[in-house]
Structure formats: C-alpha cells, structure tokens
Amino acid sequence: MERSLDFRFKALRGGADYATLRATGKPSLRMNRKADLKKSLQAVFHPDAVDADKRVVPVDWLSDEIKPVLVIDGVEHGLGVFAATKAPETDDVTTKLLNVQAYDRCWRVRDTRAESLIYFASGTNYLTAIEQLLTAAGVTSVLATPTTATFATAREDWDIGESHLTIINTLLNEISYKPL
C-alpha cells in the first residue's frame, strides 16, 4: 500500500487560521528534547500567503505564526506552532522568497526576562504562577495537567533579568513536571 505524504503551512493571526503559506522546496523540522527550544523549523516561503478565497494576502512575519501540518493520506496532523525569528530574502533574483527560521513558542518565553523582582505569595498554585509568566511572554494558550501543588512560602527567588523560561522550568521541576 502506498501512502500519500505532503506538508501544508498555515499562517495564524491571533491564534486563528488566517491563510495558507506558500512554501518552496522541502522544510526542515527539528526536535531536540534536551534543548531549551525544543522545536525548530526552517523553510523557504513566498513573502505573502493565500486566504480561503484564493486571494493573495500579506503576512506579518513579526507577529503571525506558522502552523506546519503533515498530511498523511489526506488526514492533517498538526506539528506545533512556530514564530519566525529570521526571515531574510533568499539569493534568488528572479523570485522574492524568504528563508524563514522559526522556533516553537518557547523562544518568546526564553527571550522574556524579569524586569523587576518576581513575587509569588504563599499558597499560590504552581500552575497559576507559570501561566502568569507565560502570559507575560505573550503565550496565552496553555494545556496543563492540573495540580493542587502550591508554594509553601512566599517566593522571590529570581534575579532581575532572569529568563521566564528558566523560572518556569525551575517551577515545573519542583512539581515533577517535564520542562516547557
């Protein structure tokens, strides 16, 4: 039996499907569970996209997100959500293309740093504290297994400038959860 494999790339705006990105060549999707940023994507795209009505629409590469989808025998399988960190033009002089490097949403969390001392009161639920840090980094969609674990004492453990990713992973480790 022969299987049909294909990739599609959706542009997300505000978390919702906005348009279909037009990729050229083969994308590179890498996953490394030991890295701070677990997933990365490299692909070459046209600078604009196509909406559901087949109209060419602009892509805001600074704020829109990329959702790669693996299509196996017509069934779509989402591969995560990525944000472009670099999108330089390719050297192709005949067609304007962008060589996009993107990472999972953890890059926003890693690059968000404490601007002042972070304080959590005694009795704060760990996941509530983590969700507050994620929201501050611009990540509002959180899937987590609920916990009743709370801080036994007030916490103010982290220095100004500490990465939210480091803080979150410390808190997740304390309640025996996997890193973000």
Tab-separated table of N, CA and C in Angstrom:
chain	number	residue	atom	x	y	z
A	1	MET	N	0.842	-1.177	0.000
A	1	MET	CA	0.000	0.000	0.000
A	1	MET	C	0.888	1.240	0.000
A	2	GLU	N	0.604	2.159	-0.875
A	2	GLU	CA	1.382	3.388	-0.992
A	2	GLU	C	0.687	4.511	-0.243
A	3	ARG	N	1.482	5.233	0.553
A	3	ARG	CA	0.936	6.337	1.332
A	3	ARG	C	1.213	7.657	0.628
A	4	SER	N	0.336	8.609	0.868
A	4	SER	CA	0.485	9.943	0.313
A	4	SER	C	0.911	10.882	1.442
A	5	LEU	N	2.062	11.535	1.283
A	5	LEU	CA	2.578	12.471	2.285
A	5	LEU	C	2.732	13.852	1.673
A	6	ASP	N	2.359	14.861	2.440
A	6	ASP	CA	2.506	16.232	1.979
A	6	ASP	C	2.609	17.149	3.201
A	7	PHE	N	3.162	18.334	3.002
A	7	PHE	CA	3.208	19.360	4.040
A	7	PHE	C	2.349	20.533	3.603
A	8	ARG	N	1.680	21.143	4.582
A	8	ARG	CA	0.994	22.415	4.367
A	8	ARG	C	1.417	23.323	5.509
A	9	PHE	N	1.346	24.601	5.254
A	9	PHE	CA	1.722	25.577	6.268
A	9	PHE	C	0.621	26.614	6.372
A	10	LYS	N	0.083	26.739	7.569
A	10	LYS	CA	-0.966	27.716	7.808
A	10	LYS	C	-0.361	28.923	8.521
A	11	ALA	N	-0.837	30.104	8.159
A	11	ALA	CA	-0.464	31.317	8.875
A	11	ALA	C	-1.546	31.549	9.919
A	12	LEU	N	-1.120	31.768	11.153
A	12	LEU	CA	-2.054	32.054	12.236
A	12	LEU	C	-1.941	33.526	12.604
A	13	ARG	N	-3.072	34.139	12.791
A	13	ARG	CA	-3.099	35.532	13.251
A	13	ARG	C	-4.013	35.575	14.467
A	14	GLY	N	-3.451	35.980	15.589
A	14	GLY	CA	-4.226	35.982	16.826
A	14	GLY	C	-4.652	34.581	17.238
A	15	GLY	N	-3.898	33.566	16.832
A	15	GLY	CA	-4.187	32.189	17.191
A	15	GLY	C	-5.140	31.470	16.258
A	16	ALA	N	-5.727	32.174	15.288
A	16	ALA	CA	-6.682	31.564	14.355
A	16	ALA	C	-6.066	31.427	12.967
A	17	ASP	N	-6.515	30.403	12.223
A	17	ASP	CA	-6.056	30.234	10.842
A	17	ASP	C	-6.385	31.496	10.059
A	18	TYR	N	-5.373	32.019	9.370
A	18	TYR	CA	-5.528	33.260	8.624
A	18	TYR	C	-5.410	32.996	7.121
A	19	ALA	N	-4.416	32.212	6.757
A	19	ALA	CA	-4.156	31.961	5.342
A	19	ALA	C	-3.237	30.755	5.208
A	20	THR	N	-2.990	30.364	3.964
A	20	THR	CA	-2.065	29.270	3.681
A	20	THR	C	-0.768	29.859	3.143
A	21	LEU	N	0.332	29.508	3.801
A	21	LEU	CA	1.642	29.969	3.344
A	21	LEU	C	2.070	29.127	2.152
A	22	ARG	N	2.793	29.758	1.244
A	22	ARG	CA	3.266	29.048	0.056
A	22	ARG	C	4.751	28.757	0.207
A	23	ALA	N	5.046	27.487	0.459
A	23	ALA	CA	6.432	27.050	0.658
A	23	ALA	C	7.006	26.533	-0.650
A	24	THR	N	8.328	26.633	-0.756
A	24	THR	CA	9.031	26.030	-1.880
A	24	THR	C	10.103	25.111	-1.303
A	25	GLY	N	10.373	24.017	-1.987
A	25	GLY	CA	11.386	23.083	-1.506
A	25	GLY	C	10.898	22.308	-0.299
A	26	LYS	N	11.831	21.623	0.330
A	26	LYS	CA	11.498	20.794	1.484
A	26	LYS	C	11.801	21.540	2.778
A	27	PRO	N	10.858	21.528	3.714
A	27	PRO	CA	11.104	22.171	5.003
A	27	PRO	C	11.994	21.284	5.870
A	28	SER	N	12.566	21.884	6.873
A	28	SER	CA	13.346	21.141	7.862
A	28	SER	C	12.720	21.409	9.226
A	29	LEU	N	12.199	20.357	9.838
A	29	LEU	CA	11.591	20.454	11.157
A	29	LEU	C	12.419	19.603	12.094
A	30	ARG	N	12.985	20.230	13.125
A	30	ARG	CA	13.863	19.511	14.048
A	30	ARG	C	13.283	19.565	15.459
A	31	MET	N	13.484	18.459	16.177
A	31	MET	CA	13.053	18.384	17.569
A	31	MET	C	14.193	17.847	18.408
A	32	ASN	N	14.468	18.525	19.527
A	32	ASN	CA	15.535	18.122	20.431
A	32	ASN	C	15.036	18.308	21.853
A	33	ARG	N	14.703	17.221	22.514
A	33	ARG	CA	14.086	17.319	23.839
A	33	ARG	C	15.032	17.875	24.891
A	34	LYS	N	16.339	17.877	24.643
A	34	LYS	CA	17.301	18.381	25.620
A	34	LYS	C	17.589	19.874	25.457
A	35	ALA	N	17.170	20.457	24.361
A	35	ALA	CA	17.446	21.874	24.101
A	35	ALA	C	16.433	22.769	24.820
A	36	ASP	N	16.813	24.028	25.088
A	36	ASP	CA	15.866	24.993	25.656
A	36	ASP	C	14.683	25.191	24.709
A	37	LEU	N	14.984	25.367	23.440
A	37	LEU	CA	13.948	25.490	22.416
A	37	LEU	C	13.838	24.126	21.737
A	38	LYS	N	12.781	23.409	22.037
A	38	LYS	CA	12.644	22.008	21.652
A	38	LYS	C	12.449	21.795	20.154
A	39	LYS	N	11.709	22.707	19.491
A	39	LYS	CA	11.389	22.501	18.077
A	39	LYS	C	11.808	23.708	17.253
A	40	SER	N	12.357	23.422	16.071
A	40	SER	CA	12.712	24.498	15.149
A	40	SER	C	12.242	24.128	13.743
A	41	LEU	N	12.022	25.138	12.944
A	41	LEU	CA	11.549	24.971	11.573
A	41	LEU	C	12.358	25.883	10.679
A	42	GLN	N	12.793	25.348	9.562
A	42	GLN	CA	13.447	26.151	8.535
A	42	GLN	C	12.745	25.817	7.230
A	43	ALA	N	12.284	26.846	6.520
A	43	ALA	CA	11.597	26.644	5.249
A	43	ALA	C	11.703	27.917	4.420
A	44	VAL	N	11.540	27.752	3.119
A	44	VAL	CA	11.556	28.894	2.210
A	44	VAL	C	10.106	29.167	1.796
A	45	PHE	N	9.666	30.411	2.009
A	45	PHE	CA	8.283	30.800	1.727
A	45	PHE	C	8.238	32.000	0.797
A	46	HIS	N	7.121	32.110	0.080
A	46	HIS	CA	6.802	33.364	-0.599
A	46	HIS	C	6.467	34.371	0.511
A	47	PRO	N	6.717	35.652	0.305
A	47	PRO	CA	6.507	36.629	1.379
A	47	PRO	C	5.039	36.849	1.749
A	48	ASP	N	4.110	36.463	0.872
A	48	ASP	CA	2.698	36.607	1.175
A	48	ASP	C	2.035	35.231	1.176
A	49	ALA	N	0.744	35.189	1.465
A	49	ALA	CA	0.022	33.929	1.591
A	49	ALA	C	-1.255	33.995	0.760
A	50	VAL	N	-2.045	32.925	0.835
A	50	VAL	CA	-3.308	32.846	0.103
A	50	VAL	C	-4.418	32.540	1.106
A	51	ASP	N	-5.496	33.343	1.076
A	51	ASP	CA	-6.595	33.102	2.017
A	51	ASP	C	-7.548	32.039	1.474
A	52	ALA	N	-8.623	31.768	2.207
A	52	ALA	CA	-9.575	30.719	1.833
A	52	ALA	C	-10.250	30.995	0.491
A	53	ASP	N	-10.328	32.274	0.095
A	53	ASP	CA	-10.932	32.639	-1.186
A	53	ASP	C	-9.903	32.732	-2.308
A	54	LYS	N	-8.699	32.210	-2.048
A	54	LYS	CA	-7.595	32.176	-3.026
A	54	LYS	C	-7.061	33.558	-3.373
A	55	ARG	N	-7.264	34.543	-2.481
A	55	ARG	CA	-6.704	35.872	-2.680
A	55	ARG	C	-5.343	35.949	-2.011
A	56	VAL	N	-4.427	36.659	-2.621
A	56	VAL	CA	-3.108	36.868	-2.035
A	56	VAL	C	-3.254	37.893	-0.912
A	57	VAL	N	-2.746	37.534	0.269
A	57	VAL	CA	-2.845	38.405	1.442
A	57	VAL	C	-1.454	38.551	2.061
A	58	PRO	N	-1.198	39.694	2.714
A	58	PRO	CA	0.125	39.889	3.326
A	58	PRO	C	0.288	39.042	4.590
A	59	VAL	N	1.523	38.742	4.908
A	59	VAL	CA	1.863	38.046	6.148
A	59	VAL	C	2.698	39.008	6.989
A	60	ASP	N	2.368	39.114	8.252
A	60	ASP	CA	3.165	39.915	9.169
A	60	ASP	C	4.133	38.946	9.851
A	61	TRP	N	5.330	38.850	9.333
A	61	TRP	CA	6.297	37.864	9.816
A	61	TRP	C	6.763	38.150	11.240
A	62	LEU	N	6.468	39.338	11.771
A	62	LEU	CA	6.835	39.661	13.152
A	62	LEU	C	5.817	39.143	14.160
A	63	SER	N	4.544	39.068	13.766
A	63	SER	CA	3.528	38.659	14.738
A	63	SER	C	2.712	37.434	14.329
A	64	ASP	N	2.546	37.179	13.049
A	64	ASP	CA	1.820	35.980	12.624
A	64	ASP	C	2.653	34.748	12.962
A	65	GLU	N	1.984	33.634	13.165
A	65	GLU	CA	2.680	32.396	13.498
A	65	GLU	C	2.491	31.379	12.385
A	66	ILE	N	3.356	30.371	12.393
A	66	ILE	CA	3.354	29.331	11.361
A	66	ILE	C	2.904	28.026	11.996
A	67	LYS	N	1.937	27.376	11.358
A	67	LYS	CA	1.468	26.074	11.834
A	67	LYS	C	1.709	25.056	10.726
A	68	PRO	N	2.816	24.288	10.820
A	68	PRO	CA	3.043	23.249	9.819
A	68	PRO	C	2.099	22.073	10.059
A	69	VAL	N	1.644	21.496	8.975
A	69	VAL	CA	0.727	20.367	9.044
A	69	VAL	C	1.264	19.271	8.124
A	70	LEU	N	1.407	18.076	8.671
A	70	LEU	CA	1.780	16.911	7.875
A	70	LEU	C	0.487	16.246	7.436
A	71	VAL	N	0.325	16.043	6.128
A	71	VAL	CA	-0.882	15.422	5.589
A	71	VAL	C	-0.521	14.003	5.147
A	72	ILE	N	-1.113	13.019	5.824
A	72	ILE	CA	-0.877	11.613	5.502
A	72	ILE	C	-2.188	11.033	4.995
A	73	ASP	N	-2.189	10.625	3.742
A	73	ASP	CA	-3.393	10.062	3.108
A	73	ASP	C	-4.609	10.963	3.302
A	74	GLY	N	-4.402	12.274	3.176
A	74	GLY	CA	-5.489	13.233	3.264
A	74	GLY	C	-5.869	13.655	4.675
A	75	VAL	N	-5.241	13.072	5.693
A	75	VAL	CA	-5.552	13.413	7.082
A	75	VAL	C	-4.470	14.350	7.618
A	76	GLU	N	-4.890	15.510	8.143
A	76	GLU	CA	-3.938	16.501	8.644
A	76	GLU	C	-3.506	16.200	10.068
A	77	HIS	N	-2.198	16.363	10.327
A	77	HIS	CA	-1.613	16.176	11.652
A	77	HIS	C	-0.786	17.425	11.961
A	78	GLY	N	-1.252	18.230	12.929
A	78	GLY	CA	-0.536	19.447	13.300
A	78	GLY	C	0.815	19.120	13.904
A	79	LEU	N	1.818	19.931	13.601
A	79	LEU	CA	3.185	19.718	14.089
A	79	LEU	C	3.642	20.834	15.026
A	80	GLY	N	2.703	21.557	15.584
A	80	GLY	CA	3.060	22.618	16.507
A	80	GLY	C	2.811	23.992	15.922
A	81	VAL	N	3.210	24.991	16.672
A	81	VAL	CA	3.072	26.388	16.258
A	81	VAL	C	4.434	27.045	16.424
A	82	PHE	N	4.841	27.782	15.411
A	82	PHE	CA	6.168	28.375	15.374
A	82	PHE	C	6.076	29.872	15.092
A	83	ALA	N	7.043	30.601	15.593
A	83	ALA	CA	7.157	32.033	15.330
A	83	ALA	C	8.475	32.280	14.604
A	84	ALA	N	8.407	33.066	13.545
A	84	ALA	CA	9.604	33.372	12.766
A	84	ALA	C	10.533	34.266	13.578
A	85	THR	N	11.812	33.887	13.616
A	85	THR	CA	12.806	34.719	14.281
A	85	THR	C	13.715	35.385	13.260
A	86	LYS	N	13.811	34.777	12.099
A	86	LYS	CA	14.589	35.353	10.994
A	86	LYS	C	13.829	35.067	9.705
A	87	ALA	N	13.807	36.044	8.816
A	87	ALA	CA	13.160	35.844	7.526
A	87	ALA	C	13.882	36.648	6.442
A	88	PRO	N	15.190	36.411	6.271
A	88	PRO	CA	15.911	37.153	5.225
A	88	PRO	C	15.504	36.671	3.836
A	89	GLU	N	15.619	37.570	2.867
A	89	GLU	CA	15.331	37.185	1.489
A	89	GLU	C	16.402	36.221	1.000
A	90	THR	N	16.005	35.308	0.108
A	90	THR	CA	16.958	34.357	-0.477
A	90	THR	C	17.756	35.070	-1.568
A	91	ASP	N	18.742	34.373	-2.075
A	91	ASP	CA	19.587	34.935	-3.132
A	91	ASP	C	18.974	34.791	-4.518
A	92	ASP	N	17.794	34.195	-4.617
A	92	ASP	CA	17.124	34.005	-5.897
A	92	ASP	C	16.707	35.374	-6.434
A	93	VAL	N	17.273	35.801	-7.554
A	93	VAL	CA	16.999	37.135	-8.088
A	93	VAL	C	15.719	37.177	-8.913
A	94	THR	N	15.198	36.028	-9.327
A	94	THR	CA	14.006	36.020	-10.176
A	94	THR	C	12.706	36.071	-9.377
A	95	THR	N	12.709	35.503	-8.186
A	95	THR	CA	11.505	35.454	-7.360
A	95	THR	C	11.860	35.877	-5.941
A	96	LYS	N	11.036	36.734	-5.367
A	96	LYS	CA	11.271	37.136	-3.977
A	96	LYS	C	10.786	36.008	-3.070
A	97	LEU	N	11.712	35.438	-2.310
A	97	LEU	CA	11.400	34.377	-1.359
A	97	LEU	C	12.064	34.705	-0.028
A	98	LEU	N	11.527	34.143	1.044
A	98	LEU	CA	12.077	34.357	2.380
A	98	LEU	C	12.566	33.033	2.947
A	99	ASN	N	13.778	33.039	3.461
A	99	ASN	CA	14.355	31.862	4.105
A	99	ASN	C	14.041	31.984	5.603
A	100	VAL	N	12.952	31.372	6.027
A	100	VAL	CA	12.422	31.581	7.373
A	100	VAL	C	12.992	30.573	8.359
A	101	GLN	N	13.511	31.097	9.466
A	101	GLN	CA	13.930	30.284	10.608
A	101	GLN	C	12.923	30.574	11.704
A	102	ALA	N	12.308	29.521	12.255
A	102	ALA	CA	11.275	29.707	13.275
A	102	ALA	C	11.471	28.717	14.416
A	103	TYR	N	10.976	29.104	15.576
A	103	TYR	CA	11.061	28.248	16.764
A	103	TYR	C	9.684	28.137	17.394
A	104	ASP	N	9.520	27.100	18.229
A	104	ASP	CA	8.261	26.967	18.949
A	104	ASP	C	8.099	28.171	19.873
A	105	ARG	N	6.941	28.279	20.484
A	105	ARG	CA	6.634	29.465	21.289
A	105	ARG	C	7.574	29.657	22.472
A	106	CYS	N	8.352	28.648	22.796
A	106	CYS	CA	9.289	28.793	23.925
A	106	CYS	C	10.308	29.905	23.685
A	107	TRP	N	10.580	30.250	22.440
A	107	TRP	CA	11.575	31.311	22.217
A	107	TRP	C	11.082	32.633	22.792
A	108	ARG	N	9.754	32.866	22.733
A	108	ARG	CA	9.220	34.095	23.325
A	108	ARG	C	9.411	34.085	24.843
A	109	VAL	N	9.221	32.898	25.425
A	109	VAL	CA	9.360	32.755	26.871
A	109	VAL	C	10.831	32.890	27.265
A	110	ARG	N	11.716	32.301	26.472
A	110	ARG	CA	13.148	32.404	26.767
A	110	ARG	C	13.633	33.841	26.665
A	111	ASP	N	13.105	34.582	25.699
A	111	ASP	CA	13.569	35.949	25.477
A	111	ASP	C	12.859	36.984	26.349
A	112	THR	N	11.834	36.567	27.090
A	112	THR	CA	11.176	37.467	28.045
A	112	THR	C	11.903	37.338	29.368
A	113	ARG	N	12.308	38.451	29.905
A	113	ARG	CA	13.113	38.444	31.125
A	113	ARG	C	12.439	39.259	32.220
A	114	ALA	N	12.727	38.890	33.438
A	114	ALA	CA	12.172	39.608	34.590
A	114	ALA	C	12.687	41.039	34.592
A	115	GLU	N	11.784	41.993	34.553
A	115	GLU	CA	12.163	43.407	34.571
A	115	GLU	C	12.221	43.953	35.984
A	116	SER	N	11.662	43.196	36.915
A	116	SER	CA	11.712	43.537	38.338
A	116	SER	C	11.678	42.210	39.091
A	117	LEU	N	11.764	42.280	40.399
A	117	LEU	CA	11.691	41.042	41.173
A	117	LEU	C	10.321	40.401	40.974
A	118	ILE	N	10.318	39.103	40.731
A	118	ILE	CA	9.066	38.371	40.557
A	118	ILE	C	8.681	37.797	41.910
A	119	TYR	N	7.450	38.093	42.322
A	119	TYR	CA	6.977	37.690	43.636
A	119	TYR	C	5.725	36.828	43.496
A	120	PHE	N	5.704	35.708	44.206
A	120	PHE	CA	4.520	34.868	44.304
A	120	PHE	C	4.212	34.665	45.786
A	121	ALA	N	2.982	34.915	46.173
A	121	ALA	CA	2.570	34.785	47.570
A	121	ALA	C	2.502	33.320	47.992
A	122	SER	N	2.660	33.089	49.255
A	122	SER	CA	2.475	31.760	49.831
A	122	SER	C	1.073	31.270	49.472
A	123	GLY	N	0.952	30.015	49.100
A	123	GLY	CA	-0.348	29.452	48.742
A	123	GLY	C	-0.704	29.575	47.273
A	124	THR	N	0.126	30.264	46.481
A	124	THR	CA	-0.125	30.379	45.040
A	124	THR	C	0.058	29.018	44.389
A	125	ASN	N	-0.889	28.622	43.567
A	125	ASN	CA	-0.788	27.368	42.824
A	125	ASN	C	0.358	27.486	41.814
A	126	TYR	N	1.157	26.441	41.722
A	126	TYR	CA	2.293	26.452	40.794
A	126	TYR	C	1.856	26.771	39.368
A	127	LEU	N	0.808	26.117	38.897
A	127	LEU	CA	0.389	26.347	37.512
A	127	LEU	C	-0.152	27.755	37.301
A	128	THR	N	-0.759	28.334	38.311
A	128	THR	CA	-1.206	29.724	38.214
A	128	THR	C	0.001	30.643	38.029
A	129	ALA	N	1.053	30.416	38.796
A	129	ALA	CA	2.276	31.222	38.671
A	129	ALA	C	2.890	31.042	37.284
A	130	ILE	N	2.935	29.800	36.814
A	130	ILE	CA	3.516	29.515	35.498
A	130	ILE	C	2.688	30.177	34.393
A	131	GLU	N	1.374	30.097	34.491
A	131	GLU	CA	0.514	30.726	33.489
A	131	GLU	C	0.694	32.243	33.472
A	132	GLN	N	0.916	32.856	34.633
A	132	GLN	CA	1.167	34.299	34.688
A	132	GLN	C	2.451	34.639	33.936
A	133	LEU	N	3.488	33.832	34.109
A	133	LEU	CA	4.756	34.067	33.411
A	133	LEU	C	4.596	33.860	31.905
A	134	LEU	N	3.849	32.838	31.513
A	134	LEU	CA	3.609	32.584	30.088
A	134	LEU	C	2.835	33.736	29.454
A	135	THR	N	1.813	34.208	30.148
A	135	THR	CA	1.019	35.319	29.632
A	135	THR	C	1.881	36.569	29.461
A	136	ALA	N	2.752	36.823	30.412
A	136	ALA	CA	3.658	37.974	30.306
A	136	ALA	C	4.565	37.851	29.091
A	137	ALA	N	4.842	36.615	28.664
A	137	ALA	CA	5.687	36.383	27.491
A	137	ALA	C	4.880	36.339	26.200
A	138	GLY	N	3.564	36.514	26.297
A	138	GLY	CA	2.728	36.528	25.101
A	138	GLY	C	2.164	35.174	24.714
A	139	VAL	N	2.288	34.181	25.589
A	139	VAL	CA	1.737	32.856	25.315
A	139	VAL	C	0.475	32.708	26.154
A	140	THR	N	-0.677	32.650	25.483
A	140	THR	CA	-1.941	32.612	26.207
A	140	THR	C	-2.656	31.272	26.103
A	141	SER	N	-2.184	30.401	25.235
A	141	SER	CA	-2.791	29.083	25.074
A	141	SER	C	-1.952	28.072	25.847
A	142	VAL	N	-2.516	27.551	26.946
A	142	VAL	CA	-1.769	26.654	27.826
A	142	VAL	C	-2.563	25.379	28.050
A	143	LEU	N	-1.927	24.245	27.805
A	143	LEU	CA	-2.509	22.946	28.129
A	143	LEU	C	-1.666	22.348	29.233
A	144	ALA	N	-2.276	22.065	30.373
A	144	ALA	CA	-1.511	21.539	31.503
A	144	ALA	C	-2.377	20.590	32.318
A	145	THR	N	-1.730	19.586	32.870
A	145	THR	CA	-2.405	18.685	33.797
A	145	THR	C	-2.558	19.424	35.124
A	146	PRO	N	-3.780	19.550	35.619
A	146	PRO	CA	-3.995	20.302	36.865
A	146	PRO	C	-3.191	19.727	38.035
A	147	THR	N	-2.844	20.603	38.969
A	147	THR	CA	-2.159	20.197	40.186
A	147	THR	C	-2.700	21.008	41.360
A	148	THR	N	-2.617	20.427	42.523
A	148	THR	CA	-3.002	21.160	43.734
A	148	THR	C	-1.773	21.719	44.444
A	149	ALA	N	-0.584	21.491	43.862
A	149	ALA	CA	0.666	21.950	44.479
A	149	ALA	C	0.683	23.473	44.562
A	150	THR	N	1.018	23.978	45.756
A	150	THR	CA	1.098	25.424	45.977
A	150	THR	C	2.420	25.755	46.653
A	151	PHE	N	2.789	27.029	46.607
A	151	PHE	CA	4.000	27.478	47.279
A	151	PHE	C	3.781	27.427	48.788
A	152	ALA	N	4.690	26.787	49.485
A	152	ALA	CA	4.587	26.709	50.951
A	152	ALA	C	4.927	28.048	51.594
A	153	THR	N	5.813	28.800	50.941
A	153	THR	CA	6.195	30.126	51.434
A	153	THR	C	6.167	31.097	50.259
A	154	ALA	N	6.191	32.372	50.566
A	154	ALA	CA	6.263	33.376	49.504
A	154	ALA	C	7.576	33.186	48.743
A	155	ARG	N	7.532	33.443	47.433
A	155	ARG	CA	8.722	33.238	46.586
A	155	ARG	C	9.124	34.529	45.912
A	156	GLU	N	10.426	34.798	45.950
A	156	GLU	CA	11.025	35.942	45.271
A	156	GLU	C	12.463	35.536	44.958
A	157	ASP	N	12.607	34.362	44.319
A	157	ASP	CA	13.900	33.687	44.175
A	157	ASP	C	14.758	34.156	43.005
A	158	TRP	N	14.216	34.908	42.082
A	158	TRP	CA	14.900	35.109	40.818
A	158	TRP	C	15.378	36.540	40.658
A	159	ASP	N	16.533	36.666	40.057
A	159	ASP	CA	17.129	37.980	39.835
A	159	ASP	C	16.449	38.710	38.682
A	160	ILE	N	16.564	40.026	38.719
A	160	ILE	CA	16.128	40.836	37.585
A	160	ILE	C	16.956	40.398	36.378
A	161	GLY	N	16.301	40.222	35.239
A	161	GLY	CA	16.977	39.787	34.025
A	161	GLY	C	16.913	38.287	33.794
A	162	GLU	N	16.404	37.529	34.761
A	162	GLU	CA	16.300	36.078	34.603
A	162	GLU	C	15.245	35.747	33.538
A	163	SER	N	15.536	34.785	32.710
A	163	SER	CA	14.620	34.354	31.659
A	163	SER	C	13.383	33.704	32.272
A	164	HIS	N	12.218	34.038	31.719
A	164	HIS	CA	10.985	33.395	32.179
A	164	HIS	C	11.033	31.888	31.934
A	165	LEU	N	11.716	31.457	30.886
A	165	LEU	CA	11.829	30.025	30.616
A	165	LEU	C	12.580	29.324	31.743
A	166	THR	N	13.634	29.923	32.234
A	166	THR	CA	14.396	29.346	33.344
A	166	THR	C	13.522	29.257	34.597
A	167	ILE	N	12.788	30.319	34.879
A	167	ILE	CA	11.915	30.331	36.053
A	167	ILE	C	10.830	29.266	35.927
A	168	ILE	N	10.184	29.210	34.770
A	168	ILE	CA	9.109	28.243	34.548
A	168	ILE	C	9.634	26.818	34.672
A	169	ASN	N	10.771	26.535	34.058
A	169	ASN	CA	11.305	25.174	34.126
A	169	ASN	C	11.731	24.804	35.546
A	170	THR	N	12.192	25.775	36.320
A	170	THR	CA	12.504	25.525	37.734
A	170	THR	C	11.229	25.139	38.483
A	171	LEU	N	10.164	25.899	38.258
A	171	LEU	CA	8.894	25.609	38.934
A	171	LEU	C	8.318	24.266	38.488
A	172	LEU	N	8.396	23.974	37.204
A	172	LEU	CA	7.893	22.681	36.712
A	172	LEU	C	8.675	21.520	37.325
A	173	ASN	N	9.977	21.695	37.444
A	173	ASN	CA	10.811	20.655	38.046
A	173	ASN	C	10.417	20.418	39.511
A	174	GLU	N	10.100	21.491	40.230
A	174	GLU	CA	9.734	21.381	41.644
A	174	GLU	C	8.473	20.537	41.854
A	175	ILE	N	7.593	20.489	40.852
A	175	ILE	CA	6.375	19.680	40.993
A	175	ILE	C	6.442	18.422	40.110
A	176	SER	N	7.681	18.072	39.702
A	176	SER	CA	7.941	16.850	38.928
A	176	SER	C	7.226	16.818	37.571
A	177	TYR	N	7.086	17.989	36.946
A	177	TYR	CA	6.558	18.069	35.590
A	177	TYR	C	7.727	18.161	34.626
A	178	LYS	N	7.493	17.813	33.375
A	178	LYS	CA	8.512	17.936	32.328
A	178	LYS	C	8.746	19.414	32.030
A	179	PRO	N	9.945	19.760	31.517
A	179	PRO	CA	10.205	21.158	31.154
A	179	PRO	C	9.259	21.637	30.059
A	180	LEU	N	9.084	22.947	29.992
A	180	LEU	CA	8.224	23.552	28.982
A	180	LEU	C	8.724	23.190	27.601
